[in-house]
XYZ file of C-alpha atoms in Angstrom:
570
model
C 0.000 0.000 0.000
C 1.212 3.604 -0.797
C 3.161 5.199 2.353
C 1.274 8.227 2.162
C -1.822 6.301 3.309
C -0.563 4.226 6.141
C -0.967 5.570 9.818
C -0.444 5.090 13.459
C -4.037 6.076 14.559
C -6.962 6.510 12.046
C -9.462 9.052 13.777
C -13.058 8.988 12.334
C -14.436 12.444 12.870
C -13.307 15.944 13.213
C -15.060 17.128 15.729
C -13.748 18.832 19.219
C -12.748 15.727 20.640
C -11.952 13.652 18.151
C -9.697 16.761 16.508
C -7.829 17.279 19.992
C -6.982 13.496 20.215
C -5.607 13.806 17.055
C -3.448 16.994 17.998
C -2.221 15.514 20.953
C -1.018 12.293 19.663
C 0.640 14.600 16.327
C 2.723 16.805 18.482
C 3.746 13.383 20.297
C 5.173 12.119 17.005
C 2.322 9.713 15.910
C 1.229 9.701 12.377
C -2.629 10.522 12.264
C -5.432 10.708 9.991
C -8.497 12.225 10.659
C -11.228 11.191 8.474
C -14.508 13.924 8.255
C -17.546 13.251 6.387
C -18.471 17.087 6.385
C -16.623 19.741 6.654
C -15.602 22.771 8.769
C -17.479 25.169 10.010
C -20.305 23.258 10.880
C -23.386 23.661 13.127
C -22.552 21.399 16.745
C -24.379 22.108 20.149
C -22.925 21.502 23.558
C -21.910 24.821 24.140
C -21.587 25.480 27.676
C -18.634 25.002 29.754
C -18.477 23.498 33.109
C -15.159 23.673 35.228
C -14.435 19.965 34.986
C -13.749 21.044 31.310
C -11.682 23.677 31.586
C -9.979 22.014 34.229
C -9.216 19.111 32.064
C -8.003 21.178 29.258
C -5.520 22.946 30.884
C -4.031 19.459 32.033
C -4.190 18.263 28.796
C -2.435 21.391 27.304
C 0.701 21.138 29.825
C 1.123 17.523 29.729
C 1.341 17.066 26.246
C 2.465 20.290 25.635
C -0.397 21.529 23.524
C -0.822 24.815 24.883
C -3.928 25.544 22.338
C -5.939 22.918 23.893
C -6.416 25.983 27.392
C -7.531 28.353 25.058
C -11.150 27.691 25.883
C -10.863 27.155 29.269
C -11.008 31.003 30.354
C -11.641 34.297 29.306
C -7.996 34.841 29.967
C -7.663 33.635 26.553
C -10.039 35.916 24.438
C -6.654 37.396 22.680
C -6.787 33.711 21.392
C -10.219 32.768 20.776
C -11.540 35.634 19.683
C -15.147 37.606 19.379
C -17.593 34.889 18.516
C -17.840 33.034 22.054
C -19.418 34.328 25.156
C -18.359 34.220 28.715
C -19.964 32.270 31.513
C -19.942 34.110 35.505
C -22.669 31.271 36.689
C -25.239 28.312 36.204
C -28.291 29.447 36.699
C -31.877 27.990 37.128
C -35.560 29.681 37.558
C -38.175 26.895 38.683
C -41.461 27.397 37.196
C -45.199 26.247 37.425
C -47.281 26.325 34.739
C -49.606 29.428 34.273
C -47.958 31.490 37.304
C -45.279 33.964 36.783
C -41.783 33.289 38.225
C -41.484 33.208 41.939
C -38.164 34.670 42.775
C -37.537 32.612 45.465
C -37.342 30.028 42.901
C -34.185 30.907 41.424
C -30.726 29.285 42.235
C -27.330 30.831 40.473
C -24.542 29.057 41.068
C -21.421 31.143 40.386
C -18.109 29.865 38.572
C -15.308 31.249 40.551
C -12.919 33.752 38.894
C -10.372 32.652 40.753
C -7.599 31.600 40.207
C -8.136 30.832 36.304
C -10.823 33.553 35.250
C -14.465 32.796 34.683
C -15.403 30.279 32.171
C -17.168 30.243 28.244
C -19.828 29.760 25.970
C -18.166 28.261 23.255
C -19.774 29.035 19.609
C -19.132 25.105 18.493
C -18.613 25.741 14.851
C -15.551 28.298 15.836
C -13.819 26.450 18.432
C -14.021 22.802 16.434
C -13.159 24.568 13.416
C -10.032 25.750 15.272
C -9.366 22.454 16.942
C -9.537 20.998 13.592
C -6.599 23.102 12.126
C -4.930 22.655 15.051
C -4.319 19.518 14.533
C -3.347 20.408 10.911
C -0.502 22.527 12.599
C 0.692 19.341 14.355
C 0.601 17.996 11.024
C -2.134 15.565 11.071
C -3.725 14.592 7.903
C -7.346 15.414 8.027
C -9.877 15.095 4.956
C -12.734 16.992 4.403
C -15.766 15.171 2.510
C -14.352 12.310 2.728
C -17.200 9.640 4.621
C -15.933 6.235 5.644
C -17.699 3.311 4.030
C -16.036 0.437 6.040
C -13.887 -0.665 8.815
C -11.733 -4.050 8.391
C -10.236 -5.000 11.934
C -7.303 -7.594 10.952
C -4.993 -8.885 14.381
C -1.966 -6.611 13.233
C -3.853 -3.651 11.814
C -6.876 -1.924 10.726
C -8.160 -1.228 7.269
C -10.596 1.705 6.816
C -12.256 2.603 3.034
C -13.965 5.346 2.122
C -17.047 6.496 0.196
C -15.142 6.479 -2.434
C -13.640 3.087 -2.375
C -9.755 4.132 -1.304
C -8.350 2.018 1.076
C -6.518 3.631 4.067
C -4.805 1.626 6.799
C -3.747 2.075 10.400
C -2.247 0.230 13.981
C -5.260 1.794 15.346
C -8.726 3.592 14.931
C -10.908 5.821 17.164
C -14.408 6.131 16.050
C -15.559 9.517 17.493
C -18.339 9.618 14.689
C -21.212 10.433 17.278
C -24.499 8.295 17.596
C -24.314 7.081 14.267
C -20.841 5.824 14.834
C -19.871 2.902 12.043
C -18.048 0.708 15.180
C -21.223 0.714 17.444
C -23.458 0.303 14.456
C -20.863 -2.908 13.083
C -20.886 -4.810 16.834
C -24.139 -4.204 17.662
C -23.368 -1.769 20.543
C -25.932 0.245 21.411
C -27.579 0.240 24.401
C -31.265 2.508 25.744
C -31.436 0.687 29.138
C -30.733 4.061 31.031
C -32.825 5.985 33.159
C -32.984 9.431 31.510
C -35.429 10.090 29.393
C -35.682 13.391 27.332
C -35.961 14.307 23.970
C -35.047 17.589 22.027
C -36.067 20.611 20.206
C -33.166 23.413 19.272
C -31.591 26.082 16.916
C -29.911 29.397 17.364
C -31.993 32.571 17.665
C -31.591 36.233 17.835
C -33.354 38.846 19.269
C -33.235 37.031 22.774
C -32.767 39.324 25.643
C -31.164 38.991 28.855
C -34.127 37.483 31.001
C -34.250 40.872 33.553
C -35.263 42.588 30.342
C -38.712 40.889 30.764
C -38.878 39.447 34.110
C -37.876 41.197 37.541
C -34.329 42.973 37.520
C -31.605 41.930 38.707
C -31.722 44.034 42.085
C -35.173 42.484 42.534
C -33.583 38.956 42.637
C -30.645 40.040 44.397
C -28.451 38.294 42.219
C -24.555 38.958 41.630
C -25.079 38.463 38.046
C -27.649 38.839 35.533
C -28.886 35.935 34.016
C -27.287 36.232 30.881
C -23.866 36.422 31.910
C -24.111 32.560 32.557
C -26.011 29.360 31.446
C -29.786 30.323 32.204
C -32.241 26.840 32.590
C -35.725 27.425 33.190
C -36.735 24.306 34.047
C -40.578 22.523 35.401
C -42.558 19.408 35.916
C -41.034 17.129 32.959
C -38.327 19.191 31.300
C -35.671 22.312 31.126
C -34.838 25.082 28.886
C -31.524 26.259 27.755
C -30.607 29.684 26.967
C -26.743 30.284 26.066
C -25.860 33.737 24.591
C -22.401 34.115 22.536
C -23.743 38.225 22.754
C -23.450 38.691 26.540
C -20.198 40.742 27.118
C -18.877 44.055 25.300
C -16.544 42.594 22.502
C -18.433 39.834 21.349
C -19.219 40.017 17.549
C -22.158 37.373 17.518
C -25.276 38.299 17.837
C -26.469 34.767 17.972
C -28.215 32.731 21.200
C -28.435 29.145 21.584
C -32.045 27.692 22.494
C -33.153 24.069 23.522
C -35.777 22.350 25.504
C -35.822 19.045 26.679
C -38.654 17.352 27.394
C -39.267 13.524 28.743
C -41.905 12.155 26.354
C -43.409 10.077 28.585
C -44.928 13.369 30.215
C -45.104 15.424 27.279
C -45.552 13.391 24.005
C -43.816 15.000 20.927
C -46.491 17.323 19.226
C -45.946 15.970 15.586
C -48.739 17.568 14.429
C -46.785 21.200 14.944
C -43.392 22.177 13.249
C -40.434 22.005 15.779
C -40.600 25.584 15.919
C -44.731 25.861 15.984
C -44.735 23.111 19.445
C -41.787 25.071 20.728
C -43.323 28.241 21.285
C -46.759 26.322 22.054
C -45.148 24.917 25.224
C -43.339 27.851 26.203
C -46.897 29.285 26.560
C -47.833 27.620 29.744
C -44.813 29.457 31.429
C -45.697 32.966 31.353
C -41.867 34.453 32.691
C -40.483 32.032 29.652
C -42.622 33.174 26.996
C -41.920 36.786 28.017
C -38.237 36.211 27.062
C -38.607 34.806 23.684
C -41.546 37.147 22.338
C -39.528 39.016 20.082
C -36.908 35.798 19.243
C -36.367 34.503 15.700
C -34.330 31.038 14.792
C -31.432 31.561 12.730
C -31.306 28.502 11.475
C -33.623 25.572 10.880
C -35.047 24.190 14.376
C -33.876 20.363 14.837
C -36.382 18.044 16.484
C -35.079 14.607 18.129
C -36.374 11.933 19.664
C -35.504 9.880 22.538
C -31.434 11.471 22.914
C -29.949 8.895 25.559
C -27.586 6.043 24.513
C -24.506 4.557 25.611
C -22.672 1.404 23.959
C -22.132 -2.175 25.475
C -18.592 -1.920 25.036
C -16.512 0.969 24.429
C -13.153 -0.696 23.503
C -11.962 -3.919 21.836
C -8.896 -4.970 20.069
C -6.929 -2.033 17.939
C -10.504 -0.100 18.362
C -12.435 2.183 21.078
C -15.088 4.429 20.748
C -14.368 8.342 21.723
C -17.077 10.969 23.460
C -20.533 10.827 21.893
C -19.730 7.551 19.703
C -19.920 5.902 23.347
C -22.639 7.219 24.569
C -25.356 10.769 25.277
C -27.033 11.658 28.307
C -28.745 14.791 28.300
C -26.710 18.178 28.657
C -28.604 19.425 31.514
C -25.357 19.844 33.900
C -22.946 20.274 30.323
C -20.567 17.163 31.479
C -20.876 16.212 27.863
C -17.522 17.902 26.943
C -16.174 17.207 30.011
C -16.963 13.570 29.896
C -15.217 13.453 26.164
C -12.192 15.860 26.751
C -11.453 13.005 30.102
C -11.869 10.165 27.588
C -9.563 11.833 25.211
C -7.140 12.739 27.897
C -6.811 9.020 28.671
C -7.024 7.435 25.657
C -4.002 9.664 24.278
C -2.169 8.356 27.263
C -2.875 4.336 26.281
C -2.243 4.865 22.924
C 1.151 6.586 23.563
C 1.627 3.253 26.275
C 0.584 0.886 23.121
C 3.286 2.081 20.939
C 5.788 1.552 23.408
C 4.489 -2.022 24.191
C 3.039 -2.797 20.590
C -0.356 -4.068 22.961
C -2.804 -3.056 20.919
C -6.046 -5.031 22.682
C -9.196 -4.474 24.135
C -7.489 -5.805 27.636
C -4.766 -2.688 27.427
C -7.570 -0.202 26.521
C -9.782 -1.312 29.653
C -9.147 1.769 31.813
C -11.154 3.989 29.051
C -13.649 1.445 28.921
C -13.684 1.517 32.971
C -14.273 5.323 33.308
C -16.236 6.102 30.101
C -19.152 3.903 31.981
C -18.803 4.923 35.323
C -19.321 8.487 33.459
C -22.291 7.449 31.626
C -24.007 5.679 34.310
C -23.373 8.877 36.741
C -24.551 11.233 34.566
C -27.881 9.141 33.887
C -28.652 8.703 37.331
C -28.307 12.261 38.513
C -29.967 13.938 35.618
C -33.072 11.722 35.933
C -33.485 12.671 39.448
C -33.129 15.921 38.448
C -36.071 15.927 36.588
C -37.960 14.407 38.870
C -37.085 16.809 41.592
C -38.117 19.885 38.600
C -41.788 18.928 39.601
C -41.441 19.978 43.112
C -39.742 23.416 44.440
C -38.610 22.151 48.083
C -37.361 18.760 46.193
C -35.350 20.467 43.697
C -33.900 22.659 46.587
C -32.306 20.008 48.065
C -31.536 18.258 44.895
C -29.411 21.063 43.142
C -26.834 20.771 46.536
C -26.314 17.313 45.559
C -25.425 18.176 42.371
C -22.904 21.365 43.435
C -21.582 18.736 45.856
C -20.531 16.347 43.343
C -19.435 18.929 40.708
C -17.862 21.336 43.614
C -15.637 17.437 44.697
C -14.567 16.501 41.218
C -13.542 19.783 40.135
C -11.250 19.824 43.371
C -9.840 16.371 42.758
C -9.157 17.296 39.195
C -6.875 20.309 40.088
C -5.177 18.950 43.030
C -4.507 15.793 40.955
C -2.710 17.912 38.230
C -1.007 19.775 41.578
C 0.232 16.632 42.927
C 1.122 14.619 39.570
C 2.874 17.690 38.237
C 4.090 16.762 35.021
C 3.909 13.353 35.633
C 1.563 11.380 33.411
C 1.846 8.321 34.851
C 0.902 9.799 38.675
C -2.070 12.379 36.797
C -3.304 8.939 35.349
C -3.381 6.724 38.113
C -4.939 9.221 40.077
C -7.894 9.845 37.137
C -9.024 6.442 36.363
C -10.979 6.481 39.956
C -13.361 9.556 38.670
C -16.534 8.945 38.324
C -17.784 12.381 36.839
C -19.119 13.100 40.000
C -17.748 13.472 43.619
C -13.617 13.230 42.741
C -13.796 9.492 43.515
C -14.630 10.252 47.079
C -15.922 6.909 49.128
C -17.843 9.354 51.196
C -19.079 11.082 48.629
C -20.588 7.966 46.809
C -22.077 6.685 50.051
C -24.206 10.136 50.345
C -25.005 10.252 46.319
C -26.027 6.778 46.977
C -28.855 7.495 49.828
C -29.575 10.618 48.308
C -30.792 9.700 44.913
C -32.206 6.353 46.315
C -34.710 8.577 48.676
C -35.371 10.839 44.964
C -36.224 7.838 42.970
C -38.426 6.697 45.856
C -41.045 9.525 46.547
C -43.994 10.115 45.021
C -43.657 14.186 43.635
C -47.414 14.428 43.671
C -47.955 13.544 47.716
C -47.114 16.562 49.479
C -46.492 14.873 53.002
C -44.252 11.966 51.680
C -42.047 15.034 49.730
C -41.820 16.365 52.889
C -40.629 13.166 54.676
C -37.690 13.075 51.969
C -36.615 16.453 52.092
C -36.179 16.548 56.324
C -34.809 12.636 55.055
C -32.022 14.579 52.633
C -31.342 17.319 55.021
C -30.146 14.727 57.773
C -27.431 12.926 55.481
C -26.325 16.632 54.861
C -26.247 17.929 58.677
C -23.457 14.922 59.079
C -21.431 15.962 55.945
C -19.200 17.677 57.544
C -17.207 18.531 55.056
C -19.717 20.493 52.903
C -18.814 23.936 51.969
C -20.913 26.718 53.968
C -22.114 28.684 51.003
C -24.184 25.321 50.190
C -25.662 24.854 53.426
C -26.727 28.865 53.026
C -28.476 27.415 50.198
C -30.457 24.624 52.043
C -31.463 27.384 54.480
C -33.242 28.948 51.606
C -30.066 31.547 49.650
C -30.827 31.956 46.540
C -27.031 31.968 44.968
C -23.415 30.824 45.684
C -21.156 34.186 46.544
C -19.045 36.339 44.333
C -16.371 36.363 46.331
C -15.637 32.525 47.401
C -11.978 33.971 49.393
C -12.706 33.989 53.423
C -10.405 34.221 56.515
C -12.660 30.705 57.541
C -10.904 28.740 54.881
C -7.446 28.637 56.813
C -8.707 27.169 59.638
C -7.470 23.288 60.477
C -9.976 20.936 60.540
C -13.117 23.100 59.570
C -11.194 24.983 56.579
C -11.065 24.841 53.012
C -8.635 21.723 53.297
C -10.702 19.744 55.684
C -9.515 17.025 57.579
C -9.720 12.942 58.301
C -10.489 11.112 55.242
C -11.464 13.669 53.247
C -8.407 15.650 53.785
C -6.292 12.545 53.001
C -8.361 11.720 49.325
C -8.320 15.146 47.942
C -4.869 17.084 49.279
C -2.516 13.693 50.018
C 0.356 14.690 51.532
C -0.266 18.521 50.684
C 0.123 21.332 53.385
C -1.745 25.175 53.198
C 1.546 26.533 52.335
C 1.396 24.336 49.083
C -1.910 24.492 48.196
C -1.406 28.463 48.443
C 2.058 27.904 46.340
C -0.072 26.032 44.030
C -2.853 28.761 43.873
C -0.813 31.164 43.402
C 1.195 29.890 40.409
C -2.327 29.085 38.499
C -2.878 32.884 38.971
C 0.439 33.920 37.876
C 0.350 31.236 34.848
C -3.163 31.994 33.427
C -3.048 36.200 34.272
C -4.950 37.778 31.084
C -1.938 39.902 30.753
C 0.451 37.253 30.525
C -0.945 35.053 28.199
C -1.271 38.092 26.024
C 2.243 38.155 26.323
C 2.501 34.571 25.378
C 0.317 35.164 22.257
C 2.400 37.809 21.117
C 5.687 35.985 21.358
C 4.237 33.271 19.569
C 3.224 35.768 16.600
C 6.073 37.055 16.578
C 7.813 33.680 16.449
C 5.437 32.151 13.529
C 6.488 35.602 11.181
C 9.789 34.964 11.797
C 9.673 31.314 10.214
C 7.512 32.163 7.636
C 9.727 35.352 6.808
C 12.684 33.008 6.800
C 11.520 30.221 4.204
């Protein structure tokens, strides 16, 4: 076979996750081919960022020394990104009843800390994939355009992969991050709907959407630190949520564009086929009178996609010289946005086992078992807590106690994921052994999982319609809470009835032994090892120092500077 068209890895789709795998393993010296039945720019939701996801692109940037990979992790790096993206100060939720305004007491915004890395984004999907794309080009990956892949041949000492167009391309290995429709799932018979979630979808873009204080109570009358639009707004009910995710909500931003969804579970609210997707949005939107208020004026910008039934996730995720990547393995709902964050982990570890294959030329499904390990315990996680969160939608004290479960497991795994990066350093093998315990919630806490555990089993056991027994549950919840004594103050404010997380997270409190930020006992010992204060603070401090606005500025201009200089020089 020609040269030209044999490879190390053979990636099957371009988008975000499957173009930073193949970026990674380029600047580590593998030859890779990216094969794209589309091409660039191209429409993709899953826009909002979560700091699991930033988080685990800055660790992927430093240890494999692909510093583009941070660039949407802050809005440190707008210098880089540029104007189309928004920013995100907060996650936050109005809970609604159907044919009563909003009650403002009803309203949870939970902010992203600025500190130490800057607050997070809103990434416009065809933009940042596009770039992701090229920058694997600029590793020198070979990626093609338009080119569809007809069939995969797995042989024991390689893979064969031909195209549309009948040209035969062939590689050690191949990662099919082709989405739901992906050719390896499809070819084993791997798809599996046994999953508790269930939600289906109607979404586009709009314009013409307005920050929600424009048409609902101000901002001073919710006493909020932020208006809704500088963050991820959900308006969510009895049976679904909402999303509205502006790329328009800070000064520079050049797009005037807004993404929309709502999720529904059909089994509450069958799909209207009767209507357009556009014609049964705005019909259900009707029965919330705060929701309809915001979108009076709206207008798609693009057609309106309608989908049925969205959750999946795949028997098996790996086998020999194959795995599945992100979405190919398996879809949720993006409720909590741990999509991303669930495919940039998968892609952090399956860069690592493919740079351990070509050392040890094991290629099988028994070498690849750690991905196959973590991309279920993800799946399963998200399932369970985003079903529970709909359930707990129908009922306003429910949901109360419900969202501090969910900041409790993100708040955990966000910690683990930066002190794991503080302790491994740039240590791959320590950052890896450390990472195949996550679970996408909770920072593979035992404690943690013992409280998620009674938690959701109580959710999934009460009746929302009987008043007394939600009560019963909700004094049940707030028990296994009063004994966590670990939790973080600000979320016990918000079991006592606060509205939002504060601005300013930074207290004298935090610095006390025991009862501080670092904790102590078995928690202490999971999440800080052998760390002190004094390094955690060293730590903190250097994150501030490394990701300051003005010295990645800095950084970008060197790098310009650099790049003119070669190309002058040819």
């Amino acid at each position: 076979m020609d040269s030209q068209r044999v490879f190390d890895v053979a990636i099957i789709g371009s988008g975000i996750a499957g173009a930073a795998l193949g970026a990674i393993l380029a600047r580590q010296g593998m030859k890779v081919v990216i094969f794209e039945a589309k091409s660039h720019p191209r429409f993709s939701i899953g826009e909002s960022l979560i700091l699991e996801t930033s988080e685990t692109m800055r660790a992927l940037a430093e240890l494999y020394d692909v510093p583009e990979l941070a660039y949407f992790s802050s809005e440190n790096f707008a210098p880089f990104y540029g104007t189309t993206h928004g920013v995100k100060r907060h996650f936050g939720f109005l809970q609604h009843t159907a044919g009563q305004p909003h009650d403002k007491q009803r309203t949870l915004q939970a902010i992203i800390p600025k500190e130490p890395h800057g607050h997070e984004l809103h990434l416009y999907r065809q933009d940042a994939d596009y770039f992701m794309m090229t920058t694997a080009v600029s590793y020198h990956a070979t990626v093609l355009q338009n080119t569809p892949v007809q069939e995969i041949v797995l042989h024991p000492d390689r893979v064969e992969i031909i195209t549309g167009k009948g040209v035969a391309y062939t590689a050690v290995y191949i990662v099919d991050a082709g989405g739901y429709k992906s050719l390896l799932a499809d070819k084993f018979g791997l798809r599996d709907h046994n999953l508790q979630t269930h939600s289906r979808a109607i979404f586009t873009h709009m314009v013409n959407v307005p920050c929600y204080h424009q048409v609902g109570g101000s901002q001073e009358a919710y006493g909020l630190p932020f208006r809704m639009s500088e963050g991820t707004l959900h308006h969510v009910f009895d049976g679904g949520w909402l999303w509205v995710i502006p790329f328009d909500n800070h000064p520079a931003s050049t797009n005037p564009l807004c993404s929309v969804g709502l999720l529904l579970d059909p089994r509450q609210h069958p799909p209207r086929n009767d209507l357009s997707p556009e014609a049964e949005f705005f019909e259900f939107i009707e029965r919330f009178p705060s929701v309809a208020a915001q979108f009076k004026g709206a207008q798609a910008a693009r057609d309106w996609v309608r989908a049925g039934r969205i959750q999946y996730s795949s028997t098996q995720v790996v086998g020999d010289r194959w795995a599945l990547l992100g979405h190919a393995a398996g879809f949720i709902d993006p409720l909590y946005s741990k999509g991303l964050y669930g495919s940039f982990t998968a892609v952090s570890l399956l860069a690592h086992l493919l740079l351990q294959a070509r050392q040890s030329g094991d290629y099988s499904a028994a070498a690849f078992a750690p991905l196959e390990r973590v991309t279920h315990a993800f799946i399963r996680s998200a399932d369970r807590l985003v079903a529970n969160s709909f359930k707990a939608f129908g009922h306003d004290k429910l949901w109360q106690v419900y969202a501090v479960q969910w900041l409790l497991g993100a708040y955990t795994e966000y910690l683990r994921l930066n002190m794991i990066r503080a302790q491994a350093g740039n240590d791959r093998e320590a950052y890896y052994r450390r990472l195949v315990e996550l679970k996408l919630v909770g920072g593979g806490f035992a404690e943690f999982d013992a409280i998620a555990q009674q938690v959701d089993a109580l959710v999934e056991g009460v009746d929302v319609g009987d008043e007394t027994a939600v009560d019963q549950t909700v004094a049940a919840i707030h028990a296994i809470y009063a004994k966590v004594a670990w939790m973080p103050e600000p979320f016990r404010a918000l079991l006592r009835g606060k509205t939002h997380l504060p601005k300013n997270k930074i207290r004298l409190s935090l610095l006390k032994p025991e009862t501080g930020f670092m904790g102590g006992g078995a928690y202490r010992a999971h999440f800080f090892e052998q760390m002190t204060l004094l390094d955690l603070a060293r730590f903190g401090l250097q994150e501030k120092i490394r990701y300051a606005a003005p010295l990645l500025a800095r950084r970008q201009r060197r790098q310009y500077r650099r790049r003119v200089t070669v190309v002058g020089n040819r």
